[in-house]
Protein backbone atom coordinates (compact mmCIF):
# COMPACT_ATOMS: atom_id res chain seq x y z
CA UNK A 1 0.00 0.00 0.00
CA UNK A 2 1.25 3.46 -0.92
CA UNK A 3 0.54 5.68 2.08
CA UNK A 4 1.74 8.74 0.19
CA UNK A 5 -1.57 8.86 -1.65
CA UNK A 6 -3.72 8.64 1.49
CA UNK A 7 -4.50 12.27 2.10
CA UNK A 8 -7.45 14.36 3.25
CA UNK A 9 -7.82 18.12 3.26
CA UNK A 10 -9.43 19.62 6.37
CA UNK A 11 -11.82 22.29 5.22
CA UNK A 12 -14.83 22.44 7.54
CA UNK A 13 -14.14 25.44 9.77
CA UNK A 14 -11.55 27.40 11.69
CA UNK A 15 -10.93 28.06 15.35
CA UNK A 16 -9.94 31.38 16.90
CA UNK A 17 -9.42 32.37 20.53
CA UNK A 18 -12.70 34.29 20.42
CA UNK A 19 -14.45 30.93 19.90
CA UNK A 20 -12.97 29.49 23.08
CA UNK A 21 -14.44 29.50 26.57
CA UNK A 22 -12.01 30.68 29.28
CA UNK A 23 -12.53 27.33 31.01
CA UNK A 24 -11.27 24.33 28.99
CA UNK A 25 -13.73 21.94 30.66
CA UNK A 26 -16.60 24.11 29.43
CA UNK A 27 -15.01 24.17 25.98
CA UNK A 28 -14.65 20.39 26.10
CA UNK A 29 -18.33 20.05 26.97
CA UNK A 30 -19.30 22.19 23.96
CA UNK A 31 -17.34 20.05 21.53
CA UNK A 32 -18.46 16.82 23.18
CA UNK A 33 -22.13 17.80 23.00
CA UNK A 34 -21.73 18.70 19.33
CA UNK A 35 -20.25 15.25 18.68
CA UNK A 36 -23.16 13.60 20.51
CA UNK A 37 -25.72 15.69 18.61
CA UNK A 38 -24.11 14.64 15.32
CA UNK A 39 -24.46 10.95 16.27
CA UNK A 40 -20.71 10.37 16.20
CA UNK A 41 -20.07 6.69 16.97
CA UNK A 42 -18.92 6.41 20.58
CA UNK A 43 -18.07 10.10 21.06
CA UNK A 44 -16.67 9.23 24.50
CA UNK A 45 -14.00 6.92 23.04
CA UNK A 46 -10.55 8.18 23.96
CA UNK A 47 -6.96 6.99 23.80
CA UNK A 48 -5.31 6.65 27.20
CA UNK A 49 -1.51 6.72 27.17
CA UNK A 50 0.38 5.57 30.26
CA UNK A 51 4.01 4.74 30.97
CA UNK A 52 6.04 2.59 33.32
CA UNK A 53 8.34 4.02 35.96
CA UNK A 54 11.12 3.78 33.36
CA UNK A 55 9.12 5.69 30.75
CA UNK A 56 8.11 2.77 28.50
CA UNK A 57 4.77 3.90 27.00
CA UNK A 58 1.60 2.04 26.14
CA UNK A 59 -1.74 3.24 24.80
CA UNK A 60 -5.23 1.87 24.33
CA UNK A 61 -8.74 3.09 23.54
CA UNK A 62 -11.16 3.25 26.47
CA UNK A 63 -14.42 5.07 27.24
CA UNK A 64 -14.86 8.29 29.17
CA UNK A 65 -17.53 7.83 31.81
CA UNK A 66 -17.73 11.31 33.27
CA UNK A 67 -16.11 14.71 33.49
CA UNK A 68 -16.51 17.62 35.88
CA UNK A 69 -14.37 20.22 37.62
CA UNK A 70 -12.10 17.43 38.93
CA UNK A 71 -11.27 16.07 35.49
CA UNK A 72 -11.99 13.02 33.32
CA UNK A 73 -13.21 9.73 34.80
CA UNK A 74 -12.97 6.17 33.53
CA UNK A 75 -13.22 2.69 35.05
CA UNK A 76 -11.06 -0.40 34.72
CA UNK A 77 -9.35 -3.32 36.41
CA UNK A 78 -6.72 -1.93 38.79
CA UNK A 79 -4.56 -5.00 38.14
CA UNK A 80 -4.48 -4.50 34.36
CA UNK A 81 -1.41 -3.21 32.52
CA UNK A 82 -2.66 0.37 32.69
CA UNK A 83 -3.52 -0.03 36.36
CA UNK A 84 -0.04 -1.29 37.18
CA UNK A 85 1.58 1.49 35.15
CA UNK A 86 -0.54 4.14 36.85
CA UNK A 87 0.49 2.76 40.23
CA UNK A 88 4.13 3.30 39.20
CA UNK A 89 3.68 6.54 37.28
CA UNK A 90 0.47 8.59 37.68
CA UNK A 91 1.22 10.93 34.75
CA UNK A 92 -0.88 10.13 31.69
CA UNK A 93 -2.45 11.55 28.54
CA UNK A 94 -5.84 11.35 26.82
CA UNK A 95 -6.70 11.94 23.16
CA UNK A 96 -10.16 12.39 21.65
CA UNK A 97 -10.52 12.44 17.85
CA UNK A 98 -13.80 13.25 16.11
CA UNK A 99 -13.21 12.90 12.36
CA UNK A 100 -16.69 14.19 11.54
CA UNK A 101 -15.70 17.63 12.85
CA UNK A 102 -11.97 17.34 12.02
CA UNK A 103 -11.24 17.90 15.70
CA UNK A 104 -8.84 16.51 18.25
CA UNK A 105 -8.42 17.17 21.96
CA UNK A 106 -5.21 16.28 23.80
CA UNK A 107 -5.14 16.22 27.61
CA UNK A 108 -2.27 15.63 30.02
CA UNK A 109 -2.35 15.39 33.78
CA UNK A 110 -2.12 13.26 36.89
CA UNK A 111 -4.43 10.31 37.49
CA UNK A 112 -5.72 9.18 40.89
CA UNK A 113 -8.26 6.60 41.99
CA UNK A 114 -11.73 7.88 42.81
CA UNK A 115 -13.54 6.82 45.99
CA UNK A 116 -14.80 3.23 46.35
CA UNK A 117 -18.28 4.64 46.93
CA UNK A 118 -18.30 6.44 43.58
CA UNK A 119 -16.90 3.37 41.83
CA UNK A 120 -19.53 1.13 43.38
CA UNK A 121 -22.37 3.47 42.39
CA UNK A 122 -21.21 3.31 38.77
CA UNK A 123 -20.65 -0.46 38.93
CA UNK A 124 -24.24 -0.99 40.04
CA UNK A 125 -25.47 1.01 37.04
CA UNK A 126 -23.74 -1.29 34.55
CA UNK A 127 -25.63 -4.02 32.66
CA UNK A 128 -25.59 -7.44 34.30
CA UNK A 129 -23.26 -8.86 31.65
CA UNK A 130 -20.72 -6.09 32.15
CA UNK A 131 -20.73 -6.61 35.92
CA UNK A 132 -20.14 -10.33 35.49
CA UNK A 133 -17.48 -9.60 32.88
CA UNK A 134 -15.50 -7.62 35.45
CA UNK A 135 -15.25 -10.81 37.52
CA UNK A 136 -14.48 -13.04 34.53
CA UNK A 137 -11.62 -11.03 33.04
CA UNK A 138 -8.19 -11.06 34.69
CA UNK A 139 -7.38 -8.15 32.43
CA UNK A 140 -4.02 -8.20 30.59
CA UNK A 141 -3.10 -11.66 31.89
CA UNK A 142 -2.23 -14.49 29.50
CA UNK A 143 -4.98 -17.12 29.09
CA UNK A 144 -4.86 -20.41 27.13
CA UNK A 145 -8.04 -19.88 25.07
CA UNK A 146 -11.41 -18.14 24.93
CA UNK A 147 -13.17 -21.13 26.44
CA UNK A 148 -11.87 -20.27 29.91
CA UNK A 149 -13.74 -16.95 29.68
CA UNK A 150 -16.96 -18.53 28.41
CA UNK A 151 -16.87 -21.24 31.07
CA UNK A 152 -16.27 -18.77 33.89
CA UNK A 153 -19.07 -16.53 32.62
CA UNK A 154 -21.48 -19.48 32.56
CA UNK A 155 -20.53 -20.35 36.13
CA UNK A 156 -21.22 -16.81 37.29
CA UNK A 157 -24.50 -16.55 35.36
CA UNK A 158 -25.67 -19.67 37.18
CA UNK A 159 -24.41 -18.38 40.53
CA UNK A 160 -26.27 -15.07 40.18
CA UNK A 161 -29.28 -16.40 38.26
CA UNK A 162 -31.71 -15.41 41.00
CA UNK A 163 -30.31 -12.00 41.88
CA UNK A 164 -29.14 -8.75 40.34
CA UNK A 165 -26.86 -8.05 43.31
CA UNK A 166 -23.43 -8.70 41.79
CA UNK A 167 -20.77 -7.21 44.09
CA UNK A 168 -17.99 -5.02 42.70
CA UNK A 169 -14.64 -6.84 42.46
CA UNK A 170 -12.08 -5.51 44.96
CA UNK A 171 -9.60 -4.98 42.10
CA UNK A 172 -11.97 -2.86 39.98
CA UNK A 173 -12.85 0.83 40.09
CA UNK A 174 -12.47 4.31 38.71
CA UNK A 175 -9.71 6.78 37.97
CA UNK A 176 -9.87 10.52 37.39
CA UNK A 177 -7.32 12.46 35.34
CA UNK A 178 -6.88 15.99 36.70
CA UNK A 179 -5.75 18.02 33.66
CA UNK A 180 -2.66 20.20 33.60
CA UNK A 181 -2.93 20.96 29.88
CA UNK A 182 -5.79 20.65 27.39
CA UNK A 183 -5.20 21.29 23.70
CA UNK A 184 -7.96 21.86 21.14
CA UNK A 185 -7.04 21.08 17.53
CA UNK A 186 -9.14 22.04 14.52
CA UNK A 187 -8.10 20.75 11.10
CA UNK A 188 -7.48 23.41 8.46
CA UNK A 189 -6.55 23.48 4.79
CA UNK A 190 -2.88 23.08 3.73
CA UNK A 191 -2.12 21.45 7.08
CA UNK A 192 -2.14 24.88 8.74
CA UNK A 193 -4.30 23.63 11.57
CA UNK A 194 -5.59 25.71 14.47
CA UNK A 195 -4.19 24.63 17.85
CA UNK A 196 -4.89 26.21 21.23
CA UNK A 197 -3.40 24.96 24.48
CA UNK A 198 -4.80 25.67 27.94
CA UNK A 199 -2.17 25.40 30.69
CA UNK A 200 -3.19 25.37 34.35
CA UNK A 201 -1.62 28.09 36.48
CA UNK A 202 -2.87 27.64 40.06
CA UNK A 203 -6.66 28.06 39.72
CA UNK A 204 -6.53 29.83 36.35
CA UNK A 205 -5.91 28.77 32.76
CA UNK A 206 -3.52 30.33 30.27
CA UNK A 207 -4.49 30.05 26.58
CA UNK A 208 -1.83 30.01 23.87
CA UNK A 209 -2.00 29.43 20.12
CA UNK A 210 0.45 26.78 18.91
CA UNK A 211 2.01 26.45 15.48
CA UNK A 212 0.65 23.45 13.60
PDB file of N, CA, C and O in Angstrom, residues 147-193:
ATOM      1  N   UNK A 147     -12.254 -20.271  25.699  1.00  0.00           N
ATOM      2  CA  UNK A 147     -13.169 -21.130  26.437  1.00  0.00           C
ATOM      3  C   UNK A 147     -13.123 -20.871  27.943  1.00  0.00           C
ATOM      4  O   UNK A 147     -14.146 -20.997  28.627  1.00  0.00           O
ATOM      5  N   UNK A 148     -11.950 -20.518  28.469  1.00  0.00           N
ATOM      6  CA  UNK A 148     -11.869 -20.273  29.915  1.00  0.00           C
ATOM      7  C   UNK A 148     -12.750 -19.078  30.309  1.00  0.00           C
ATOM      8  O   UNK A 148     -13.311 -19.053  31.413  1.00  0.00           O
ATOM      9  N   UNK A 149     -12.872 -18.100  29.407  1.00  0.00           N
ATOM     10  CA  UNK A 149     -13.737 -16.954  29.682  1.00  0.00           C
ATOM     11  C   UNK A 149     -15.206 -17.370  29.634  1.00  0.00           C
ATOM     12  O   UNK A 149     -16.002 -17.002  30.512  1.00  0.00           O
ATOM     13  N   UNK A 150     -15.558 -18.112  28.584  1.00  0.00           N
ATOM     14  CA  UNK A 150     -16.957 -18.531  28.414  1.00  0.00           C
ATOM     15  C   UNK A 150     -17.397 -19.424  29.572  1.00  0.00           C
ATOM     16  O   UNK A 150     -18.526 -19.295  30.086  1.00  0.00           O
ATOM     17  N   UNK A 151     -16.520 -20.329  29.983  1.00  0.00           N
ATOM     18  CA  UNK A 151     -16.873 -21.238  31.071  1.00  0.00           C
ATOM     19  C   UNK A 151     -17.051 -20.486  32.388  1.00  0.00           C
ATOM     20  O   UNK A 151     -17.985 -20.764  33.148  1.00  0.00           O
ATOM     21  N   UNK A 152     -16.158 -19.542  32.650  1.00  0.00           N
ATOM     22  CA  UNK A 152     -16.269 -18.771  33.889  1.00  0.00           C
ATOM     23  C   UNK A 152     -17.526 -17.907  33.868  1.00  0.00           C
ATOM     24  O   UNK A 152     -18.205 -17.770  34.896  1.00  0.00           O
ATOM     25  N   UNK A 153     -17.854 -17.333  32.716  1.00  0.00           N
ATOM     26  CA  UNK A 153     -19.068 -16.532  32.616  1.00  0.00           C
ATOM     27  C   UNK A 153     -20.306 -17.384  32.875  1.00  0.00           C
ATOM     28  O   UNK A 153     -21.226 -16.961  33.588  1.00  0.00           O
ATOM     29  N   UNK A 154     -20.343 -18.587  32.332  1.00  0.00           N
ATOM     30  CA  UNK A 154     -21.482 -19.483  32.556  1.00  0.00           C
ATOM     31  C   UNK A 154     -21.625 -19.818  34.034  1.00  0.00           C
ATOM     32  O   UNK A 154     -22.734 -19.826  34.588  1.00  0.00           O
ATOM     33  N   UNK A 155     -20.493 -20.068  34.695  1.00  0.00           N
ATOM     34  CA  UNK A 155     -20.530 -20.352  36.130  1.00  0.00           C
ATOM     35  C   UNK A 155     -21.137 -19.190  36.913  1.00  0.00           C
ATOM     36  O   UNK A 155     -21.977 -19.386  37.802  1.00  0.00           O
ATOM     37  N   UNK A 156     -20.720 -17.978  36.577  1.00  0.00           N
ATOM     38  CA  UNK A 156     -21.218 -16.805  37.291  1.00  0.00           C
ATOM     39  C   UNK A 156     -22.678 -16.525  36.973  1.00  0.00           C
ATOM     40  O   UNK A 156     -23.441 -16.105  37.857  1.00  0.00           O
ATOM     41  N   UNK A 157     -23.089 -16.744  35.728  1.00  0.00           N
ATOM     42  CA  UNK A 157     -24.495 -16.553  35.360  1.00  0.00           C
ATOM     43  C   UNK A 157     -25.380 -17.499  36.162  1.00  0.00           C
ATOM     44  O   UNK A 157     -26.477 -17.128  36.591  1.00  0.00           O
ATOM     45  N   UNK A 158     -24.911 -18.718  36.363  1.00  0.00           N
ATOM     46  CA  UNK A 158     -25.673 -19.667  37.181  1.00  0.00           C
ATOM     47  C   UNK A 158     -25.670 -19.259  38.648  1.00  0.00           C
ATOM     48  O   UNK A 158     -26.694 -19.350  39.335  1.00  0.00           O
ATOM     49  N   UNK A 159     -24.525 -18.777  39.122  1.00  0.00           N
ATOM     50  CA  UNK A 159     -24.414 -18.380  40.527  1.00  0.00           C
ATOM     51  C   UNK A 159     -25.321 -17.214  40.867  1.00  0.00           C
ATOM     52  O   UNK A 159     -25.908 -17.164  41.958  1.00  0.00           O
ATOM     53  N   UNK A 160     -25.468 -16.266  39.928  1.00  0.00           N
ATOM     54  CA  UNK A 160     -26.271 -15.070  40.184  1.00  0.00           C
ATOM     55  C   UNK A 160     -27.594 -15.086  39.418  1.00  0.00           C
ATOM     56  O   UNK A 160     -28.189 -14.038  39.167  1.00  0.00           O
ATOM     57  N   UNK A 161     -28.065 -16.286  39.064  1.00  0.00           N
ATOM     58  CA  UNK A 161     -29.281 -16.403  38.259  1.00  0.00           C
ATOM     59  C   UNK A 161     -30.504 -15.819  38.947  1.00  0.00           C
ATOM     60  O   UNK A 161     -31.418 -15.309  38.284  1.00  0.00           O
ATOM     61  N   UNK A 162     -30.526 -15.844  40.259  1.00  0.00           N
ATOM     62  CA  UNK A 162     -31.715 -15.412  40.999  1.00  0.00           C
ATOM     63  C   UNK A 162     -31.550 -14.047  41.652  1.00  0.00           C
ATOM     64  O   UNK A 162     -32.351 -13.659  42.509  1.00  0.00           O
ATOM     65  N   UNK A 163     -30.522 -13.313  41.277  1.00  0.00           N
ATOM     66  CA  UNK A 163     -30.311 -12.004  41.883  1.00  0.00           C
ATOM     67  C   UNK A 163     -29.607 -11.067  40.925  1.00  0.00           C
ATOM     68  O   UNK A 163     -28.883 -11.508  40.032  1.00  0.00           O
ATOM     69  N   UNK A 164     -29.847  -9.778  41.112  1.00  0.00           N
ATOM     70  CA  UNK A 164     -29.139  -8.751  40.341  1.00  0.00           C
ATOM     71  C   UNK A 164     -27.993  -8.163  41.159  1.00  0.00           C
ATOM     72  O   UNK A 164     -27.250  -7.310  40.678  1.00  0.00           O
ATOM     73  N   UNK A 165     -27.826  -8.633  42.383  1.00  0.00           N
ATOM     74  CA  UNK A 165     -26.856  -8.054  43.308  1.00  0.00           C
ATOM     75  C   UNK A 165     -25.478  -8.683  43.108  1.00  0.00           C
ATOM     76  O   UNK A 165     -25.034  -9.537  43.884  1.00  0.00           O
ATOM     77  N   UNK A 166     -24.798  -8.239  42.056  1.00  0.00           N
ATOM     78  CA  UNK A 166     -23.432  -8.695  41.792  1.00  0.00           C
ATOM     79  C   UNK A 166     -22.482  -7.708  42.454  1.00  0.00           C
ATOM     80  O   UNK A 166     -22.485  -6.520  42.116  1.00  0.00           O
ATOM     81  N   UNK A 167     -21.658  -8.144  43.399  1.00  0.00           N
ATOM     82  CA  UNK A 167     -20.767  -7.205  44.086  1.00  0.00           C
ATOM     83  C   UNK A 167     -19.647  -6.718  43.168  1.00  0.00           C
ATOM     84  O   UNK A 167     -19.279  -7.382  42.202  1.00  0.00           O
ATOM     85  N   UNK A 168     -19.112  -5.557  43.474  1.00  0.00           N
ATOM     86  CA  UNK A 168     -17.992  -5.017  42.702  1.00  0.00           C
ATOM     87  C   UNK A 168     -16.713  -5.743  43.093  1.00  0.00           C
ATOM     88  O   UNK A 168     -16.428  -5.906  44.279  1.00  0.00           O
ATOM     89  N   UNK A 169     -15.917  -6.195  42.119  1.00  0.00           N
ATOM     90  CA  UNK A 169     -14.643  -6.841  42.462  1.00  0.00           C
ATOM     91  C   UNK A 169     -13.734  -5.880  43.231  1.00  0.00           C
ATOM     92  O   UNK A 169     -13.728  -4.670  42.958  1.00  0.00           O
ATOM     93  N   UNK A 170     -12.955  -6.385  44.166  1.00  0.00           N
ATOM     94  CA  UNK A 170     -12.080  -5.510  44.961  1.00  0.00           C
ATOM     95  C   UNK A 170     -10.956  -4.890  44.134  1.00  0.00           C
ATOM     96  O   UNK A 170     -10.353  -3.905  44.570  1.00  0.00           O
ATOM     97  N   UNK A 171     -10.678  -5.472  42.961  1.00  0.00           N
ATOM     98  CA  UNK A 171      -9.601  -4.983  42.104  1.00  0.00           C
ATOM     99  C   UNK A 171     -10.115  -4.087  40.977  1.00  0.00           C
ATOM    100  O   UNK A 171      -9.387  -3.806  40.023  1.00  0.00           O
ATOM    101  N   UNK A 172     -11.339  -3.613  41.074  1.00  0.00           N
ATOM    102  CA  UNK A 172     -11.973  -2.863  39.982  1.00  0.00           C
ATOM    103  C   UNK A 172     -12.437  -1.510  40.511  1.00  0.00           C
ATOM    104  O   UNK A 172     -12.868  -1.384  41.659  1.00  0.00           O
ATOM    105  N   UNK A 173     -12.353  -0.467  39.663  1.00  0.00           N
ATOM    106  CA  UNK A 173     -12.852   0.833  40.088  1.00  0.00           C
ATOM    107  C   UNK A 173     -12.487   1.940  39.123  1.00  0.00           C
ATOM    108  O   UNK A 173     -12.030   1.688  37.993  1.00  0.00           O
ATOM    109  N   UNK A 174     -12.647   3.164  39.579  1.00  0.00           N
ATOM    110  CA  UNK A 174     -12.473   4.314  38.706  1.00  0.00           C
ATOM    111  C   UNK A 174     -11.207   5.102  38.959  1.00  0.00           C
ATOM    112  O   UNK A 174     -10.622   5.051  40.050  1.00  0.00           O
ATOM    113  N   UNK A 175     -10.806   5.824  37.911  1.00  0.00           N
ATOM    114  CA  UNK A 175      -9.708   6.781  37.972  1.00  0.00           C
ATOM    115  C   UNK A 175     -10.220   8.127  37.464  1.00  0.00           C
ATOM    116  O   UNK A 175     -11.151   8.183  36.651  1.00  0.00           O
ATOM    117  N   UNK A 176      -9.572   9.184  37.907  1.00  0.00           N
ATOM    118  CA  UNK A 176      -9.873  10.525  37.386  1.00  0.00           C
ATOM    119  C   UNK A 176      -8.559  11.206  37.016  1.00  0.00           C
ATOM    120  O   UNK A 176      -7.640  11.272  37.833  1.00  0.00           O
ATOM    121  N   UNK A 177      -8.484  11.688  35.774  1.00  0.00           N
ATOM    122  CA  UNK A 177      -7.323  12.457  35.337  1.00  0.00           C
ATOM    123  C   UNK A 177      -7.595  13.928  35.583  1.00  0.00           C
ATOM    124  O   UNK A 177      -8.525  14.502  35.006  1.00  0.00           O
ATOM    125  N   UNK A 178      -6.796  14.547  36.444  1.00  0.00           N
ATOM    126  CA  UNK A 178      -6.878  15.989  36.705  1.00  0.00           C
ATOM    127  C   UNK A 178      -5.988  16.693  35.680  1.00  0.00           C
ATOM    128  O   UNK A 178      -4.767  16.521  35.712  1.00  0.00           O
ATOM    129  N   UNK A 179      -6.548  17.480  34.766  1.00  0.00           N
ATOM    130  CA  UNK A 179      -5.746  18.019  33.664  1.00  0.00           C
ATOM    131  C   UNK A 179      -4.809  19.144  34.079  1.00  0.00           C
ATOM    132  O   UNK A 179      -5.166  20.019  34.866  1.00  0.00           O
ATOM    133  N   UNK A 180      -3.611  19.088  33.511  1.00  0.00           N
ATOM    134  CA  UNK A 180      -2.663  20.197  33.601  1.00  0.00           C
ATOM    135  C   UNK A 180      -2.646  20.997  32.310  1.00  0.00           C
ATOM    136  O   UNK A 180      -2.440  22.209  32.335  1.00  0.00           O
ATOM    137  N   UNK A 181      -2.821  20.304  31.182  1.00  0.00           N
ATOM    138  CA  UNK A 181      -2.929  20.962  29.880  1.00  0.00           C
ATOM    139  C   UNK A 181      -4.058  20.322  29.093  1.00  0.00           C
ATOM    140  O   UNK A 181      -4.288  19.105  29.192  1.00  0.00           O
ATOM    141  N   UNK A 182      -4.760  21.129  28.317  1.00  0.00           N
ATOM    142  CA  UNK A 182      -5.794  20.647  27.393  1.00  0.00           C
ATOM    143  C   UNK A 182      -5.610  21.404  26.080  1.00  0.00           C
ATOM    144  O   UNK A 182      -5.636  22.637  26.069  1.00  0.00           O
ATOM    145  N   UNK A 183      -5.410  20.666  25.005  1.00  0.00           N
ATOM    146  CA  UNK A 183      -5.195  21.295  23.697  1.00  0.00           C
ATOM    147  C   UNK A 183      -6.353  20.969  22.756  1.00  0.00           C
ATOM    148  O   UNK A 183      -6.732  19.808  22.602  1.00  0.00           O
ATOM    149  N   UNK A 184      -6.890  22.005  22.126  1.00  0.00           N
ATOM    150  CA  UNK A 184      -7.964  21.858  21.144  1.00  0.00           C
ATOM    151  C   UNK A 184      -7.379  22.063  19.753  1.00  0.00           C
ATOM    152  O   UNK A 184      -6.751  23.088  19.484  1.00  0.00           O
ATOM    153  N   UNK A 185      -7.599  21.089  18.884  1.00  0.00           N
ATOM    154  CA  UNK A 185      -7.038  21.075  17.533  1.00  0.00           C
ATOM    155  C   UNK A 185      -8.179  21.047  16.521  1.00  0.00           C
ATOM    156  O   UNK A 185      -9.075  20.209  16.616  1.00  0.00           O
ATOM    157  N   UNK A 186      -8.149  21.980  15.592  1.00  0.00           N
ATOM    158  CA  UNK A 186      -9.142  22.037  14.522  1.00  0.00           C
ATOM    159  C   UNK A 186      -8.412  21.934  13.196  1.00  0.00           C
ATOM    160  O   UNK A 186      -7.526  22.738  12.888  1.00  0.00           O
ATOM    161  N   UNK A 187      -8.748  20.929  12.391  1.00  0.00           N
ATOM    162  CA  UNK A 187      -8.100  20.752  11.101  1.00  0.00           C
ATOM    163  C   UNK A 187      -8.380  21.920  10.165  1.00  0.00           C
ATOM    164  O   UNK A 187      -9.485  22.442  10.121  1.00  0.00           O
ATOM    165  N   UNK A 188      -7.346  22.323   9.422  1.00  0.00           N
ATOM    166  CA  UNK A 188      -7.477  23.412   8.456  1.00  0.00           C
ATOM    167  C   UNK A 188      -6.771  23.036   7.152  1.00  0.00           C
ATOM    168  O   UNK A 188      -5.921  22.150   7.107  1.00  0.00           O
ATOM    169  N   UNK A 189      -7.094  23.755   6.108  1.00  0.00           N
ATOM    170  CA  UNK A 189      -6.548  23.483   4.787  1.00  0.00           C
ATOM    171  C   UNK A 189      -5.034  23.719   4.763  1.00  0.00           C
ATOM    172  O   UNK A 189      -4.507  24.526   5.539  1.00  0.00           O
ATOM    173  N   UNK A 190      -4.331  22.995   3.906  1.00  0.00           N
ATOM    174  CA  UNK A 190      -2.882  23.084   3.733  1.00  0.00           C
ATOM    175  C   UNK A 190      -2.103  22.697   4.978  1.00  0.00           C
ATOM    176  O   UNK A 190      -0.953  23.112   5.152  1.00  0.00           O
ATOM    177  N   UNK A 191      -2.740  21.914   5.834  1.00  0.00           N
ATOM    178  CA  UNK A 191      -2.123  21.451   7.075  1.00  0.00           C
ATOM    179  C   UNK A 191      -1.768  22.588   8.037  1.00  0.00           C
ATOM    180  O   UNK A 191      -0.977  22.415   8.957  1.00  0.00           O
ATOM    181  N   UNK A 192      -2.358  23.749   7.830  1.00  0.00           N
ATOM    182  CA  UNK A 192      -2.140  24.884   8.737  1.00  0.00           C
ATOM    183  C   UNK A 192      -3.259  24.879   9.781  1.00  0.00           C
ATOM    184  O   UNK A 192      -4.124  25.757   9.819  1.00  0.00           O
ATOM    185  N   UNK A 193      -3.227  23.864  10.614  1.00  0.00           N
ATOM    186  CA  UNK A 193      -4.296  23.625  11.572  1.00  0.00           C
ATOM    187  C   UNK A 193      -4.307  24.676  12.679  1.00  0.00           C
ATOM    188  O   UNK A 193      -3.294  25.322  12.962  1.00  0.00           O
TER     189      UNK A 193
END
